[in-house]
Coordinates of C-alpha atoms and ligand atoms in Angstrom, one line a residue:
M1 CA 14.3 11.4 28.0
A2 CA 16.1 14.2 26.2
L3 CA 13.3 14.9 23.8
K4 CA 14.2 18.5 23.5
I5 CA 17.2 17.8 21.4
F6 CA 15.0 16.4 18.6
Y7 CA 13.1 19.7 18.4
L8 CA 16.3 21.6 18.0
L9 CA 17.6 19.3 15.3
S10 CA 14.4 19.2 13.4
I11 CA 15.2 19.8 9.8
L12 CA 12.8 18.7 7.2
F13 CA 13.8 16.8 4.1
V14 CA 14.5 19.3 1.4
V15 CA 15.2 18.2 -2.2
V16 CA 17.2 21.0 -3.9
S17 CA 18.7 19.5 -7.0
S18 CA 17.0 17.5 -9.8
E19 CA 18.9 14.4 -8.6
P20 CA 16.9 12.1 -6.3
F21 CA 17.5 12.7 -2.6
R22 CA 20.2 10.4 -1.3
F23 CA 19.7 8.3 1.8
D24 CA 23.4 7.5 2.4
N25 CA 23.9 6.0 5.8
Y26 CA 20.3 6.4 6.7
S27 CA 19.4 3.3 8.8
L28 CA 16.3 1.2 9.2
Y29 CA 15.5 0.3 12.7
K30 CA 13.2 -2.5 13.9
V31 CA 12.1 -1.4 17.3
L32 CA 10.5 -4.1 19.5
P33 CA 8.3 -2.7 22.3
K34 CA 7.4 -5.2 25.0
S35 CA 5.2 -3.1 27.2
L36 CA 2.7 -0.3 27.1
K37 CA 5.3 1.9 28.7
D38 CA 7.6 1.3 25.7
V39 CA 4.7 2.1 23.3
K40 CA 4.0 5.3 25.2
Y41 CA 7.7 6.4 25.0
L42 CA 7.7 5.7 21.3
Q43 CA 4.5 7.6 20.8
E44 CA 6.1 10.6 22.5
L45 CA 9.2 10.3 20.3
Q46 CA 7.0 10.1 17.2
D47 CA 5.2 13.3 18.2
A48 CA 8.3 15.2 19.3
A49 CA 10.7 14.2 16.6
P50 CA 9.2 14.5 13.1
E51 CA 12.6 13.9 11.5
F52 CA 12.3 10.2 12.3
D53 CA 10.3 8.5 9.7
F54 CA 8.0 6.1 11.5
W55 CA 6.7 3.4 9.1
D56 CA 4.5 2.0 11.7
D57 CA 2.5 3.7 14.5
P58 CA 3.5 2.8 18.0
V59 CA 0.3 1.1 19.2
P60 CA -0.1 -1.7 21.8
T61 CA -0.9 -4.3 19.1
A62 CA 2.4 -3.7 17.2
D63 CA 5.0 -6.4 17.3
Y64 CA 7.6 -4.0 15.9
I65 CA 8.0 -0.5 14.7
N66 CA 10.1 0.4 11.7
I67 CA 11.9 3.7 12.0
V68 CA 14.3 5.4 9.5
S69 CA 16.9 7.7 11.0
K70 CA 19.3 10.0 9.2
P71 CA 23.0 9.4 10.1
E72 CA 23.3 12.5 12.4
L73 CA 20.5 11.3 14.6
K74 CA 21.3 7.7 15.0
K75 CA 23.2 8.2 18.3
D76 CA 20.3 10.2 19.7
L77 CA 17.8 7.5 18.7
E78 CA 19.9 4.7 20.1
S79 CA 20.5 6.5 23.4
F80 CA 16.8 7.3 23.7
L81 CA 15.9 3.6 23.1
A82 CA 18.7 2.4 25.4
S83 CA 17.9 4.8 28.2
N84 CA 14.3 3.7 28.1
E85 CA 15.3 0.0 27.8
I86 CA 13.5 -0.5 24.6
D87 CA 14.8 -3.3 22.4
F88 CA 15.8 -2.7 18.8
V89 CA 17.8 -4.1 15.9
I90 CA 19.2 -2.2 13.0
T91 CA 18.0 -4.2 10.0
Q92 CA 19.6 -2.0 7.3
E93 CA 22.7 0.2 8.1
N94 CA 22.5 2.0 4.8
I95 CA 19.2 2.1 3.0
Q96 CA 20.8 3.9 0.0
E97 CA 22.3 0.6 -0.8
L98 CA 18.9 -1.0 -1.0
I99 CA 17.6 1.9 -3.1
D100 CA 20.6 1.5 -5.5
N101 CA 19.8 -2.2 -5.8
E102 CA 16.3 -1.6 -6.9
K103 CA 18.0 -1.3 -10.4
K104 CA 15.3 0.2 -12.5
K105 CA 15.2 -1.7 -15.7
T106 CA 13.4 0.0 -18.6
Y107 CA 10.6 -1.6 -20.3
T108 CA 11.0 -1.9 -24.1
R109 CA 7.9 -0.6 -25.7
S110 CA 7.9 -2.9 -28.6
N111 CA 8.1 -6.1 -26.6
I112 CA 5.1 -6.8 -24.3
R113 CA 6.9 -9.6 -22.6
T114 CA 9.5 -7.4 -21.0
M115 CA 7.3 -6.6 -18.0
E116 CA 9.2 -8.8 -15.6
F117 CA 8.8 -9.4 -11.9
D118 CA 12.3 -8.9 -10.7
N119 CA 12.2 -5.2 -11.2
Y120 CA 10.2 -2.1 -10.1
Y121 CA 8.9 0.0 -13.0
T122 CA 8.2 3.6 -13.4
L123 CA 4.7 5.0 -14.0
E124 CA 5.5 5.6 -17.6
D125 CA 6.5 2.0 -18.1
I126 CA 3.4 0.6 -16.3
Y127 CA 1.1 2.8 -18.4
A128 CA 2.8 1.8 -21.6
W129 CA 2.5 -1.8 -20.7
L130 CA -1.2 -1.5 -20.0
E131 CA -1.7 0.3 -23.3
D132 CA 0.2 -2.5 -25.1
L133 CA -2.1 -5.1 -23.5
A134 CA -5.2 -3.2 -24.5
A135 CA -3.8 -2.9 -28.1
R136 CA -2.9 -6.6 -28.3
F137 CA -6.2 -7.9 -26.8
P138 CA -8.8 -5.4 -27.9
E139 CA -11.7 -7.9 -27.5
T140 CA -11.1 -8.4 -23.8
I141 CA -8.9 -5.6 -22.5
S142 CA -9.6 -1.9 -22.4
I143 CA -7.9 1.1 -20.8
I144 CA -10.0 2.8 -18.1
I145 CA -9.4 6.2 -16.5
G146 CA -10.3 6.2 -12.8
G147 CA -9.6 9.9 -12.2
T148 CA -7.0 12.6 -12.3
T149 CA -4.3 13.9 -10.2
Y150 CA -3.3 17.3 -8.8
E151 CA -0.5 17.6 -11.4
G152 CA -3.0 16.7 -14.1
R153 CA -2.1 13.1 -14.8
E154 CA -4.6 10.3 -15.5
I155 CA -5.2 7.5 -13.0
K156 CA -5.0 4.8 -15.6
G157 CA -6.1 1.3 -15.2
I158 CA -7.2 -1.7 -17.2
K159 CA -10.5 -3.5 -17.5
I160 CA -10.5 -7.2 -18.4
S161 CA -13.9 -8.5 -19.5
H162 CA -14.9 -11.6 -21.4
G163 CA -18.4 -10.4 -22.1
P164 CA -21.4 -8.6 -20.6
G165 CA -23.4 -9.5 -17.5
R166 CA -20.5 -10.2 -15.2
R167 CA -20.0 -9.1 -11.6
A168 CA -16.8 -7.2 -10.9
V169 CA -13.7 -7.4 -8.9
F170 CA -12.1 -4.0 -8.2
I171 CA -8.4 -3.7 -7.4
E172 CA -6.5 -0.5 -6.4
S173 CA -2.9 -0.2 -5.3
G174 CA -0.1 2.4 -5.0
I175 CA -2.2 5.0 -3.1
H176 CA 0.9 5.2 -0.9
A177 CA 3.6 6.1 -3.3
R178 CA 6.6 4.5 -1.7
E179 CA 5.0 1.1 -1.2
W180 CA 6.4 -0.2 -4.6
I181 CA 5.6 -3.8 -4.0
A182 CA 1.9 -3.0 -4.2
P183 CA 1.8 -1.9 -7.9
A184 CA 4.3 -4.6 -8.8
T185 CA 2.0 -7.3 -7.3
T186 CA -1.0 -5.8 -9.0
N187 CA 0.8 -5.9 -12.3
F188 CA 1.5 -9.6 -11.7
I189 CA -2.2 -10.2 -11.1
I190 CA -3.0 -8.5 -14.4
N191 CA -0.3 -10.6 -16.1
E192 CA -1.7 -13.8 -14.7
L193 CA -5.3 -12.9 -15.6
V194 CA -4.1 -12.3 -19.2
F195 CA -1.5 -15.0 -19.8
S196 CA -1.8 -17.8 -17.2
D197 CA -2.5 -21.4 -18.3
D198 CA -3.8 -22.3 -14.9
E199 CA -7.4 -23.4 -15.2
E200 CA -8.5 -21.7 -12.0
I201 CA -6.9 -18.4 -13.0
K202 CA -8.4 -18.7 -16.5
A203 CA -11.8 -19.2 -15.0
A204 CA -11.4 -16.3 -12.6
A205 CA -10.4 -14.1 -15.6
R206 CA -13.4 -15.3 -17.6
D207 CA -16.1 -15.2 -14.9
F208 CA -15.6 -11.7 -13.6
D209 CA -15.0 -8.2 -14.9
W210 CA -11.7 -7.0 -13.5
Y211 CA -11.2 -3.3 -12.9
I212 CA -7.6 -2.8 -11.9
F213 CA -5.7 0.4 -11.1
P214 CA -2.0 -0.4 -10.3
V215 CA -1.1 3.2 -9.4
T216 CA -3.8 5.4 -7.8
N217 CA -1.3 8.1 -6.7
P218 CA 0.6 8.7 -9.9
D219 CA 2.1 12.1 -8.8
G220 CA 3.4 10.6 -5.6
Y221 CA 4.7 7.5 -7.4
I222 CA 6.7 9.5 -9.8
W223 CA 8.1 11.6 -7.0
S224 CA 9.2 8.4 -5.2
H225 CA 11.2 7.5 -8.4
V226 CA 12.7 10.8 -9.3
G227 CA 12.7 12.9 -6.1
F228 CA 12.3 11.1 -2.8
R229 CA 12.2 7.4 -2.6
L230 CA 10.3 7.4 0.7
W231 CA 7.5 9.7 -0.4
R232 CA 4.0 8.5 0.7
K233 CA 1.4 11.2 0.0
N234 CA 0.2 13.0 -3.1
R235 CA 2.0 16.1 -4.3
R236 CA -0.4 19.0 -3.7
P237 CA 1.5 21.9 -2.1
F238 CA 0.4 23.5 1.2
G239 CA 2.6 26.4 1.9
N240 CA 6.1 24.9 2.2
E241 CA 4.8 21.5 2.7
F242 CA 3.5 18.9 0.2
G243 CA 1.0 16.2 0.1
V244 CA -2.1 14.6 1.7
D245 CA -2.2 11.0 2.8
L246 CA -4.7 9.8 0.2
N247 CA -5.7 6.9 2.3
R248 CA -6.9 9.2 5.1
N249 CA -8.9 11.4 2.8
W250 CA -11.9 9.3 2.0
N251 CA -15.2 10.4 3.4
D252 CA -15.9 7.8 6.1
N253 CA -15.1 8.8 9.7
W254 CA -12.7 11.4 8.2
L255 CA -10.1 12.6 10.6
K256 CA -11.4 10.5 13.5
E257 CA -8.3 8.3 14.0
S258 CA -4.6 8.1 13.0
A259 CA -4.8 11.2 10.8
N260 CA -4.2 14.8 11.4
L261 CA -4.4 18.4 10.1
N262 CA -0.7 19.1 9.9
P263 CA 0.5 19.2 6.3
S264 CA 4.0 18.2 7.3
S265 CA 2.7 14.9 8.7
N266 CA 2.8 11.7 6.6
T267 CA -0.8 11.1 7.7
Y268 CA -2.2 14.5 6.9
A269 CA -5.8 13.9 6.2
G270 CA -6.2 17.0 4.0
P271 CA -8.3 20.1 4.5
G272 CA -11.5 18.1 4.3
P273 CA -13.0 14.8 3.3
F274 CA -12.3 14.1 -0.4
S275 CA -10.4 17.4 -0.6
E276 CA -8.0 15.6 -2.9
I277 CA -8.8 15.1 -6.5
E278 CA -7.2 11.6 -6.6
A279 CA -9.4 10.2 -3.9
R280 CA -12.5 12.2 -5.0
S281 CA -12.3 11.3 -8.7
L282 CA -11.5 7.7 -8.0
S283 CA -14.4 7.4 -5.6
A284 CA -16.8 8.9 -8.2
Y285 CA -15.6 6.3 -10.7
I286 CA -16.2 3.5 -8.2
T287 CA -19.6 4.9 -7.2
D288 CA -20.7 4.8 -10.8
M289 CA -20.2 1.0 -11.0
A290 CA -20.7 0.1 -7.3
D291 CA -23.7 -2.2 -7.9
K292 CA -21.5 -4.4 -10.0
I293 CA -18.7 -4.9 -7.5
D294 CA -18.6 -8.1 -5.4
L295 CA -15.0 -7.8 -4.2
Y296 CA -12.8 -4.8 -3.6
L297 CA -9.0 -5.2 -2.9
S298 CA -6.5 -2.6 -1.9
F299 CA -2.8 -3.3 -1.8
H300 CA -0.2 -1.7 0.5
S301 CA 3.0 -2.6 2.3
S302 CA 4.1 -3.8 4.8
G303 CA 3.6 -6.1 7.7
Q304 CA 1.9 -9.2 6.2
I305 CA -1.5 -8.3 7.4
L306 CA -4.9 -8.8 5.8
L307 CA -7.2 -6.1 6.9
L308 CA -10.9 -5.7 6.7
P309 CA -13.3 -2.9 7.6
F310 CA -13.5 -1.0 9.9
G311 CA -10.7 1.2 11.3
N312 CA -12.7 3.2 13.8
T313 CA -13.7 0.3 16.1
T314 CA -12.7 -3.2 17.0
E315 CA -16.4 -4.1 17.0
P316 CA -17.3 -6.8 14.5
L317 CA -19.5 -4.7 12.2
A318 CA -21.3 -5.7 9.0
N319 CA -20.3 -9.2 7.7
Y320 CA -17.2 -9.3 9.8
Y321 CA -17.4 -13.0 10.7
D322 CA -17.9 -14.1 7.1
A323 CA -15.1 -11.8 5.9
M324 CA -12.8 -13.2 8.6
K325 CA -13.5 -16.8 7.6
I326 CA -12.9 -16.1 3.9
G327 CA -9.8 -14.2 4.8
R328 CA -8.4 -16.9 7.0
R329 CA -8.8 -19.5 4.2
A330 CA -7.2 -17.1 1.8
M331 CA -4.2 -16.5 4.1
G332 CA -3.9 -20.3 4.4
A333 CA -3.6 -20.5 0.6
L334 CA -1.1 -17.6 0.6
A335 CA 1.1 -19.4 3.2
F336 CA 1.0 -22.7 1.3
R337 CA 3.5 -21.7 -1.3
Y338 CA 6.4 -20.1 0.7
G339 CA 5.1 -20.3 4.3
T340 CA 4.6 -16.5 4.6
P341 CA 2.5 -15.9 7.7
Y342 CA -0.2 -13.3 7.7
T343 CA -2.2 -11.8 10.5
I344 CA -5.8 -11.0 9.8
G345 CA -8.3 -8.7 11.5
N346 CA -10.2 -5.5 11.1
I347 CA -8.1 -2.5 10.7
A348 CA -8.5 -1.3 14.3
E349 CA -7.8 -4.7 15.8
A350 CA -5.0 -5.8 13.5
I351 CA -2.9 -2.6 13.3
Y352 CA -4.4 0.6 14.6
F353 CA -7.4 2.8 14.6
A354 CA -7.2 4.6 11.3
T355 CA -10.0 6.2 9.4
G356 CA -10.7 7.9 6.0
T357 CA -9.4 4.8 4.2
S358 CA -10.7 3.5 0.8
V359 CA -11.8 0.1 2.1
D360 CA -13.9 1.6 5.0
W361 CA -15.5 4.0 2.5
V362 CA -16.5 1.4 -0.1
K363 CA -17.8 -0.9 2.7
E364 CA -19.9 1.8 4.5
R365 CA -21.0 4.1 1.7
L366 CA -21.3 1.7 -1.3
K367 CA -22.0 -1.5 0.7
I368 CA -19.5 -3.5 -1.3
P369 CA -20.0 -7.1 0.0
L370 CA -16.3 -7.9 0.5
A371 CA -13.4 -5.4 0.9
Y372 CA -9.9 -6.3 2.0
C373 CA -6.7 -4.3 2.3
Y374 CA -3.4 -6.2 2.1
E375 CA -0.3 -5.1 3.9
L376 CA 2.2 -7.1 1.8
R377 CA 5.7 -8.4 2.7
D378 CA 7.7 -8.1 4.8
R379 CA 7.8 -7.9 8.6
G380 CA 10.3 -5.2 9.4
Q381 CA 13.4 -6.4 7.7
Y382 CA 13.2 -4.2 4.6
G383 CA 9.7 -2.7 4.9
H384 CA 8.9 -0.4 2.0
L385 CA 12.3 -1.2 0.5
L386 CA 11.5 -4.8 -0.3
P387 CA 14.3 -6.1 -2.6
P388 CA 13.3 -6.9 -6.2
D389 CA 14.0 -10.6 -5.8
Q390 CA 11.0 -10.7 -3.5
I391 CA 8.6 -9.2 -6.1
L392 CA 7.9 -12.6 -7.7
P393 CA 7.4 -14.7 -4.6
T394 CA 5.3 -12.0 -3.0
S395 CA 3.2 -11.7 -6.2
E396 CA 2.7 -15.5 -6.6
E397 CA 1.6 -16.1 -3.0
T398 CA -0.7 -13.1 -3.2
M399 CA -2.3 -14.3 -6.5
D400 CA -2.9 -17.7 -4.8
S401 CA -4.8 -15.9 -2.0
V402 CA -6.9 -13.8 -4.5
I403 CA -8.0 -17.0 -6.2
E404 CA -8.8 -18.5 -2.8
I405 CA -10.9 -15.5 -1.8
L406 CA -12.9 -15.9 -5.0
F407 CA -13.4 -19.6 -4.3
Q408 CA -14.4 -19.1 -0.6
A409 CA -16.5 -16.0 -1.4
K410 CA -18.5 -18.2 -3.8
R411 CA -19.0 -20.8 -1.1
Y412 CA -20.3 -18.2 1.3
G413 CA -22.7 -16.8 -1.4
Y414 CA -20.9 -13.6 -2.1
M415 CA -19.8 -14.0 -5.7
R416 CA -22.2 -14.7 -8.4
G417 CA -20.0 -14.8 -11.6
P418 CA -21.8 -14.5 -15.0
E419 CA -25.5 -14.1 -14.7
Ligands
NAG501 C1 28.7 6.4 5.4 O1 29.4 5.8 6.5 C2 30.7 5.3 6.1 C3 31.2 4.4 7.3 O2 31.0 5.2 8.5 C4 31.6 6.4 5.7 O3 32.8 5.9 5.4 C5 30.9 7.1 4.6 O4 31.7 8.3 4.2 C6 29.5 7.6 4.9 N1 28.9 8.1 3.6 C7 28.4 9.3 3.5 C8 27.9 9.7 2.2 O5 28.2 10.0 4.5
NAG502 C1 -17.5 3.0 12.9 O1 -17.7 3.3 11.5 C2 -18.8 2.7 10.9 C3 -18.8 3.0 9.5 O2 -18.8 4.4 9.2 C4 -20.1 3.1 11.6 O3 -21.2 2.4 11.1 C5 -20.0 2.8 13.1 O4 -21.1 3.3 13.8 C6 -18.8 3.4 13.7 N1 -18.6 2.9 15.1 C7 -18.1 3.7 16.1 C8 -18.0 3.0 17.4 O5 -17.7 4.8 15.9
ZN503 ZN1 0.0 2.0 2.6

């Protein structure tokens, strides 16, 4: 199995200049395990060779595993896979090309309409847009601050409210920095709630208070723009390493599954539960308004999966069966527009055992009635580098599903609307 070679070649990504790290000739693999033996070999590879960026954990339920390899290691990866008879395709030969095509347009401050959905925006642009919305619609929109970051930034969001006495929908995205489609989709949801002429969307905007935070890991998001496109964690330093996986840091079953205590890992859970100011301060914000929240949504990529609590067990805990029924209807609505198929299940059954996540925490500690986590498009072709021409369709279908969740949740007695 020649695993030794990977130890020897283990060189961590280091960014030396002020230019973003380049991924020239780095390739994206879609590996297709077909047996438990394949999964076991891939797990060994993941443990032994940290220089491969596994976007998915090799678990028995996985249809595919996305892996990024640097050019020097492609031969090694391919011979490892071939010698173990594990199927794979290279979906992107050179991911730098995808990154170049993300063409970051700048948002023009004076014109609110220039937030478009064929482009990924910087944190600065997103925050400026939110502020413009609040300035333009002071009766209904206000800026909210959900917390702060290690580097001292604000976790800025928006509240949309058409009056007192309403129940709340809470949305967070961008806790994993490189999953750019998540903030983009959240921005689209905001845009629809503010500008749509659709009666159902207008009613949704009117009937609930919306608390929306497009980027809950601002330091990491900035780093994914200016330093390292594939950055996932926050930016707190630990010796020579950086960052905690903020979606393993919440204080529910912390460190039990798919998380670890190694700061060089992409799933480093941090030195303790809520050790990270981003997760801790946002959780305090949510706690203060918990009794208002009927629905909690968290957006990630990728895999086209709708996840519900919990990640520590496949047992159907809490209101699992209702949440599944509502979720299935919502994914039916999502597929209606473009046929995009989603899988649905609790975190442990649908992807892998993973704990310390925001949705588990709000469900267990705050007893939020409905909590869902979306893994948005796609299924292994582009992964976290989803091309900008998929922002709009992804956002539209997701918005359809959010409206359907509200509708079904009402039917099942979960959403009360204005009192
Ligand atoms: C990428 O690969 C191509 C084709 O093998 C090669 O011509 C090119 O020089 C490589 N680019 C870099 C930056 O290594
Ligand atoms: C899983 O986590 C939930 C929420 O913290 C808890 O209620 C349940 O007992 C746990 N189950 C197992 C099998 O660990
Ligand atoms: Zn994620």
